[in-house]
Tab-separated table of C-alpha atoms and ligand atoms in Angstrom:
chain	number	residue	atom	x	y	z
V	138	UNK	CA	23.429	-57.593	4.526
V	139	UNK	CA	24.973	-57.881	8.010
V	140	UNK	CA	23.111	-56.905	11.146
V	141	UNK	CA	25.341	-53.833	11.426
V	142	UNK	CA	24.494	-52.847	7.885
V	143	UNK	CA	20.765	-53.081	8.683
V	144	UNK	CA	21.149	-50.805	11.717
V	145	UNK	CA	23.082	-48.350	9.652
V	146	UNK	CA	20.407	-48.253	6.936
V	147	UNK	CA	17.655	-47.785	9.539
V	148	UNK	CA	19.566	-44.944	11.146
V	149	UNK	CA	19.965	-43.238	7.793
V	150	UNK	CA	16.246	-43.577	7.085
V	151	UNK	CA	15.367	-41.980	10.422
V	152	UNK	CA	17.757	-39.133	9.770
V	153	UNK	CA	16.213	-38.554	6.351
V	154	UNK	CA	12.711	-38.509	7.846
V	155	UNK	CA	13.809	-36.035	10.491
V	156	UNK	CA	15.298	-33.687	7.912
V	157	UNK	CA	12.112	-33.819	5.762
V	158	UNK	CA	9.906	-33.146	8.816
V	159	UNK	CA	12.020	-30.154	9.912
V	160	UNK	CA	11.980	-28.681	6.400
V	161	UNK	CA	8.191	-28.988	6.213
V	162	UNK	CA	7.796	-27.219	9.548
V	163	UNK	CA	10.207	-24.509	8.492
V	164	UNK	CA	8.150	-23.913	5.333
V	165	UNK	CA	5.002	-23.568	7.370
V	166	UNK	CA	6.580	-21.056	9.699
V	167	UNK	CA	8.040	-18.883	6.938
V	168	UNK	CA	6.435	-15.513	7.154
V	169	UNK	CA	3.843	-15.027	4.746
V	170	UNK	CA	0.454	-9.996	2.843
V	171	UNK	CA	2.239	-12.370	4.344
V	172	UNK	CA	-0.136	-14.780	6.018
V	173	UNK	CA	-3.132	-13.208	4.369
V	174	UNK	CA	-6.322	-14.584	2.960
V	175	UNK	CA	-8.106	-13.812	-0.333
V	176	UNK	CA	-9.851	-10.443	-0.101
V	177	UNK	CA	-13.617	-10.113	-0.496
V	178	UNK	CA	-14.650	-7.906	-3.409
V	179	UNK	CA	-17.342	-6.132	-1.372
V	180	UNK	CA	-14.867	-5.180	1.363
V	181	UNK	CA	-12.118	-3.866	-0.916
V	182	UNK	CA	-13.993	-1.761	-3.453
V	183	UNK	CA	-11.677	1.175	-2.614
V	184	UNK	CA	-8.427	-0.712	-3.309
V	185	UNK	CA	-6.607	0.365	-6.463
V	186	UNK	CA	-3.545	-0.979	-8.257
V	187	UNK	CA	-1.043	1.712	-9.262
V	188	UNK	CA	0.978	0.688	-12.300
V	189	UNK	CA	3.759	1.886	-14.531
V	190	UNK	CA	2.194	2.196	-17.978
V	191	UNK	CA	5.273	1.046	-19.849
V	192	UNK	CA	5.453	-2.175	-17.836
V	193	UNK	CA	1.742	-2.947	-18.055
V	194	UNK	CA	1.570	-4.158	-21.709
V	195	UNK	CA	0.710	-7.472	-20.173
V	196	UNK	CA	-2.244	-6.142	-18.116
V	197	UNK	CA	-1.251	-6.513	-14.447
V	198	UNK	CA	2.495	-6.829	-14.806
V	199	UNK	CA	3.120	-3.086	-14.241
V	200	UNK	CA	1.843	-3.129	-10.641
V	201	UNK	CA	4.088	-1.182	-8.271
V	202	UNK	CA	1.881	-0.010	-5.405
V	203	UNK	CA	-1.549	0.006	-3.860
V	204	UNK	CA	-3.762	2.967	-3.112
V	205	UNK	CA	-7.186	3.854	-1.720
V	206	UNK	CA	-9.932	5.693	-3.581
V	207	UNK	CA	-11.007	8.441	-1.168
V	208	UNK	CA	-13.186	10.477	-3.587
V	209	UNK	CA	-14.519	9.715	-7.089
V	210	UNK	CA	-11.205	10.656	-8.683
V	211	UNK	CA	-8.773	10.953	-5.780
V	212	UNK	CA	-6.400	8.147	-4.718
V	213	UNK	CA	-4.456	8.213	-1.472
V	214	UNK	CA	-1.067	6.482	-1.661
V	215	UNK	CA	2.530	6.755	-0.446
V	216	UNK	CA	4.829	9.484	-1.765
V	217	UNK	CA	7.552	6.893	-2.355
V	218	UNK	CA	5.269	5.209	-4.901
V	219	UNK	CA	5.479	8.378	-7.007
V	220	UNK	CA	9.233	8.677	-6.692
V	221	UNK	CA	11.813	7.131	-9.005
V	222	UNK	CA	14.619	6.213	-6.639
V	223	UNK	CA	17.091	5.391	-9.387
V	224	UNK	CA	16.688	8.743	-11.098
V	225	UNK	CA	16.194	10.624	-7.817
V	226	UNK	CA	13.134	12.452	-9.087
V	227	UNK	CA	9.358	12.197	-9.060
V	228	UNK	CA	7.684	10.422	-11.942
V	229	UNK	CA	5.305	12.244	-14.305
V	230	UNK	CA	1.553	11.640	-13.988
V	231	UNK	CA	1.669	10.302	-17.576
V	232	UNK	CA	3.892	7.398	-16.447
V	233	UNK	CA	1.067	5.887	-14.372
V	234	UNK	CA	-2.118	4.006	-14.976
V	235	UNK	CA	-4.527	3.186	-12.139
V	236	UNK	CA	-6.770	0.140	-12.128
V	237	UNK	CA	-9.913	-0.081	-9.998
V	238	UNK	CA	-12.434	-2.840	-9.469
V	239	UNK	CA	-10.636	-6.131	-9.921
V	240	UNK	CA	-9.389	-8.685	-7.389
V	241	UNK	CA	-7.091	-10.419	-9.858
V	242	UNK	CA	-4.600	-7.834	-11.087
V	243	UNK	CA	-4.328	-9.640	-14.459
V	244	UNK	CA	-8.097	-9.609	-15.039
V	245	UNK	CA	-10.153	-6.895	-16.640
V	246	UNK	CA	-13.899	-7.343	-16.546
V	247	UNK	CA	-17.115	-5.250	-16.834
V	248	UNK	CA	-16.677	-3.481	-13.514
V	249	UNK	CA	-12.983	-2.726	-13.971
V	250	UNK	CA	-11.968	0.914	-14.483
V	251	UNK	CA	-8.588	1.702	-16.054
V	252	UNK	CA	-7.696	5.332	-15.591
V	253	UNK	CA	-4.847	7.603	-16.645
V	254	UNK	CA	-3.570	10.048	-13.994
V	255	UNK	CA	-4.248	13.733	-14.640
V	256	UNK	CA	-2.156	15.179	-11.819
V	257	UNK	CA	-0.526	14.262	-8.543
V	258	UNK	CA	0.396	15.758	-5.177
V	259	UNK	CA	2.924	14.715	-2.557
V	260	UNK	CA	4.342	16.280	0.567
V	261	UNK	CA	7.368	18.264	-0.537
V	262	UNK	CA	9.086	17.338	2.727
V	263	UNK	CA	9.043	13.626	1.823
V	264	UNK	CA	12.494	12.073	2.129
V	265	UNK	CA	13.269	8.704	0.501
V	266	UNK	CA	16.041	8.166	3.063
V	267	UNK	CA	14.058	8.694	6.252
V	268	UNK	CA	10.606	8.037	4.701
V	269	UNK	CA	9.452	11.212	6.444
V	270	UNK	CA	6.042	12.470	5.218
V	271	UNK	CA	5.461	9.492	2.882
V	272	UNK	CA	2.078	10.634	1.676
V	273	UNK	CA	0.874	11.249	-1.863
V	274	UNK	CA	-2.262	11.609	-3.961
V	275	UNK	CA	-3.133	10.752	-7.546
V	276	UNK	CA	-5.961	12.454	-9.380
V	277	UNK	CA	-7.664	10.201	-11.909
V	278	UNK	CA	-8.805	11.279	-15.335
V	279	UNK	CA	-11.469	8.546	-15.516
V	280	UNK	CA	-12.554	8.186	-11.933
V	281	UNK	CA	-15.764	6.743	-10.643
V	282	UNK	CA	-18.670	7.663	-12.957
V	283	UNK	CA	-21.274	10.074	-11.512
V	284	UNK	CA	-24.402	8.706	-9.963
V	285	UNK	CA	-22.598	6.162	-7.805
V	286	UNK	CA	-23.931	2.655	-7.449
V	287	UNK	CA	-20.899	1.124	-9.167
V	288	UNK	CA	-20.719	-2.601	-8.498
V	289	UNK	CA	-17.041	-3.124	-7.856
V	290	UNK	CA	-15.649	0.334	-7.014
V	291	UNK	CA	-16.490	2.725	-4.163
V	292	UNK	CA	-14.523	5.360	-2.239
V	293	UNK	CA	-13.630	4.881	1.449
V	294	UNK	CA	-13.617	7.575	4.144
V	295	UNK	CA	-10.685	8.702	6.258
V	296	UNK	CA	-10.905	7.919	9.969
V	297	UNK	CA	-12.214	10.804	12.044
V	298	UNK	CA	-10.166	10.180	15.149
V	299	UNK	CA	-6.936	8.646	16.432
V	300	UNK	CA	-7.029	4.829	16.569
V	301	UNK	CA	-5.911	3.577	19.996
V	302	UNK	CA	-3.281	0.851	20.268
V	303	UNK	CA	-4.358	-2.800	20.079
V	304	UNK	CA	-7.134	-2.292	17.524
V	305	UNK	CA	-7.472	-4.916	14.795
V	306	UNK	CA	-7.123	-3.400	11.316
V	307	UNK	CA	-7.084	-4.806	7.805
V	308	UNK	CA	-4.329	-4.292	5.301
V	309	UNK	CA	-4.691	-5.462	1.699
V	310	UNK	CA	-2.590	-5.550	-1.418
V	311	UNK	CA	-1.007	-7.467	-4.299
V	312	UNK	CA	2.399	-7.268	-2.647
V	313	UNK	CA	4.928	-10.004	-1.916
V	314	UNK	CA	3.732	-13.144	-0.246
V	315	UNK	CA	5.577	-15.886	1.567
V	316	UNK	CA	6.522	-17.209	-1.877
V	317	UNK	CA	8.450	-13.934	-2.349
V	318	UNK	CA	6.710	-12.847	-5.589
V	319	UNK	CA	3.817	-10.414	-6.031
V	320	UNK	CA	0.362	-11.871	-5.546
V	321	UNK	CA	-2.010	-12.233	-8.511
V	322	UNK	CA	-5.056	-12.067	-6.269
V	323	UNK	CA	-5.733	-9.301	-3.763
V	324	UNK	CA	-4.835	-10.562	-0.284
V	325	UNK	CA	-5.851	-9.143	3.084
V	326	UNK	CA	-4.572	-9.649	6.634
V	327	UNK	CA	-5.471	-8.560	10.121
V	328	UNK	CA	-2.828	-6.541	11.977
V	329	UNK	CA	-3.103	-4.622	15.263
V	330	UNK	CA	-2.170	-1.018	15.931
V	331	UNK	CA	0.877	-0.758	18.197
V	332	UNK	CA	1.546	1.928	20.789
V	333	UNK	CA	3.907	4.640	19.481
V	334	UNK	CA	6.208	4.315	22.525
V	335	UNK	CA	6.525	0.564	22.000
V	336	UNK	CA	7.370	0.975	18.332
V	337	UNK	CA	9.781	3.781	19.151
V	338	UNK	CA	11.747	1.288	21.270
V	339	UNK	CA	11.982	-0.950	18.213
V	340	UNK	CA	12.769	1.492	15.412
V	341	UNK	CA	14.364	4.146	17.645
V	342	UNK	CA	14.911	7.452	15.859
V	343	UNK	CA	13.694	5.854	12.611
V	344	UNK	CA	10.143	6.265	13.837
V	345	UNK	CA	9.209	9.861	13.124
V	346	UNK	CA	6.084	11.840	13.975
V	347	UNK	CA	3.418	10.993	11.400
V	348	UNK	CA	4.390	7.313	11.390
V	349	UNK	CA	2.464	4.574	13.160
V	350	UNK	CA	3.094	0.857	13.587
V	351	UNK	CA	0.809	-2.099	13.054
V	352	UNK	CA	1.460	-5.793	12.883
V	353	UNK	CA	1.955	-8.686	15.254
V	354	UNK	CA	4.910	-8.578	17.541
V	355	UNK	CA	5.291	-12.368	17.266
V	356	UNK	CA	5.758	-11.893	13.501
V	357	UNK	CA	4.271	-13.989	10.735
V	358	UNK	CA	1.673	-11.523	9.406
V	359	UNK	CA	2.479	-8.238	7.684
V	360	UNK	CA	2.277	-6.120	4.559
V	361	UNK	CA	5.312	-6.372	2.267
V	362	UNK	CA	6.949	-4.952	-0.904
V	363	UNK	CA	4.265	-4.068	-3.453
V	364	UNK	CA	1.648	-3.364	-0.755
V	365	UNK	CA	2.986	0.177	-0.252
V	366	UNK	CA	0.501	2.974	-0.714
V	367	UNK	CA	-2.374	0.661	0.226
V	368	UNK	CA	-4.656	1.525	3.116
V	369	UNK	CA	-4.723	0.257	6.677
V	370	UNK	CA	-8.425	0.105	7.531
V	371	UNK	CA	-10.119	0.186	10.934
V	372	UNK	CA	-13.903	-0.195	11.174
V	373	UNK	CA	-14.285	0.625	7.500
V	374	UNK	CA	-12.175	3.812	7.529
V	375	UNK	CA	-8.606	4.512	6.470
V	376	UNK	CA	-6.240	5.006	9.400
V	377	UNK	CA	-2.888	4.382	7.712
V	378	UNK	CA	-0.967	3.944	4.454
V	379	UNK	CA	1.593	1.143	3.964
V	380	UNK	CA	5.025	2.782	4.055
V	381	UNK	CA	7.977	0.693	5.227
V	382	UNK	CA	9.309	-1.967	7.576
V	383	UNK	CA	12.476	-3.830	8.349
V	384	UNK	CA	12.010	-6.979	6.292
V	385	UNK	CA	8.461	-8.363	6.332
V	386	UNK	CA	6.657	-10.249	9.104
V	387	UNK	CA	9.815	-10.660	11.164
V	388	UNK	CA	9.148	-11.198	14.873
V	389	UNK	CA	9.474	-7.930	16.802
V	390	UNK	CA	9.612	-5.797	13.623
V	391	UNK	CA	6.101	-4.558	12.753
V	392	UNK	CA	5.076	-2.666	9.617
V	393	UNK	CA	5.294	1.131	9.608
V	394	UNK	CA	2.350	3.113	8.209
V	395	UNK	CA	1.666	6.755	7.454
V	396	UNK	CA	-0.608	8.037	10.208
V	397	UNK	CA	-3.568	9.349	8.235
V	398	UNK	CA	-4.836	11.312	11.233
V	399	UNK	CA	-1.565	13.263	11.352
V	400	UNK	CA	-1.856	14.280	7.663
V	401	UNK	CA	-5.629	14.483	7.479
V	402	UNK	CA	-5.818	18.184	6.792
V	403	UNK	CA	-3.175	18.047	4.062
V	404	UNK	CA	-4.926	15.086	2.429
V	405	UNK	CA	-8.351	16.687	2.546
V	406	UNK	CA	-7.160	20.041	1.232
V	407	UNK	CA	-5.559	18.627	-1.904
V	408	UNK	CA	-7.727	18.800	-4.939
V	409	UNK	CA	-6.896	18.376	-8.618
V	410	UNK	CA	-4.402	20.896	-9.944
V	411	UNK	CA	-6.957	22.730	-12.094
V	412	UNK	CA	-9.202	23.614	-9.184
V	413	UNK	CA	-6.350	24.417	-6.777
V	414	UNK	CA	-4.951	26.667	-9.490
V	415	UNK	CA	-8.260	28.504	-9.604
V	416	UNK	CA	-8.347	28.694	-5.807
V	417	UNK	CA	-4.942	30.310	-5.716
V	418	UNK	CA	-5.799	32.886	-8.364
V	419	UNK	CA	-6.600	36.219	-6.708
V	420	UNK	CA	-10.337	36.772	-6.819
V	421	UNK	CA	-9.947	40.204	-8.494
V	422	UNK	CA	-8.282	38.483	-11.409
V	423	UNK	CA	-11.099	35.938	-11.652
V	424	UNK	CA	-13.703	38.745	-11.657
V	425	UNK	CA	-11.732	40.615	-14.313
V	426	UNK	CA	-11.621	37.492	-16.449
V	427	UNK	CA	-15.379	36.931	-16.116
V	428	UNK	CA	-16.032	40.587	-17.053
V	429	UNK	CA	-13.737	40.268	-20.085
V	430	UNK	CA	-15.544	37.126	-21.221
V	431	UNK	CA	-18.869	38.925	-20.927
V	432	UNK	CA	-17.565	41.858	-23.002
V	433	UNK	CA	-16.445	39.575	-25.818
J	201	LIG	N1	8.119	-0.208	1.094
J	201	LIG	C1	7.314	-1.311	0.746
J	201	LIG	C2	6.680	-1.074	-0.626
J	201	LIG	O1	7.142	-0.213	-1.335
J	201	LIG	C3	6.334	-1.678	1.797
J	201	LIG	C4	6.974	-2.371	2.905
J	201	LIG	C5	6.125	-2.659	4.014
J	201	LIG	N2	6.875	-3.435	4.908
J	201	LIG	C6	6.403	-4.035	5.997
J	201	LIG	N3	7.207	-4.787	6.664
J	201	LIG	N4	5.175	-3.850	6.362
J	201	LIG	O2	5.835	-1.794	-1.096
């Protein structure tokens, strides 16, 4: 080979090396519960996987959303998780199955509870277009057994006060990762609460009352598709519910969460349909029914 040919080959080699190096760096910087770590079972006992029964023949493959157990048979989630966007209607409780107490969504062990849904509640003002009032509740038929002390499942409390901006929170779920598919293992990430005014400058009129932002303004860490409905936790209490975002983990575009504080009363007042039905029944009617039963 001539001297010129040698130079040419060397140049080509350098170029190739440069391209490989750039690609590797690019891969590393791709947003990744994006940029999460594997969740600890003892810190995520309240996390549930909400699934579509007809897609869950292969246990785990029906996962659509996360949720948080907030009472032995009450799961807080997002209203959009209960809504069938193609059919433009809410799903039936019988379409869901809820799985509690497993880190790997494909695994079912001693501590795992698999529960049908007996009824559900959502804010009737929820709009799939604006994501206004994206809050919903599922009532489980087989919730947490009485007596407590369950090894892998425990309810979590709602936060009692507004969380100020800049507080580090945890968000967890089986949602999309940097590899763009759902995660098999429950992942968790730290994200910070962002001032409403700051987020309003980002999402403009898209940010409605009852919504709050959390993430990292430099990007890289976020919740993503499939994490919806899951809780945002600060100091061991639920402060938010994963709702939406523009892409995932993009710089300057944080995740948007349902502000639990804003909806606290609504959330706490919901109880399973049977008991709310009784509550709404005029007391005179209840007394009459009791008297009738006694006469029989
Ligand atoms: N809507 C998504 C879901 O249904 C959640 C998106 C959250 N996005 C974000 N950038 N934090 O799972």
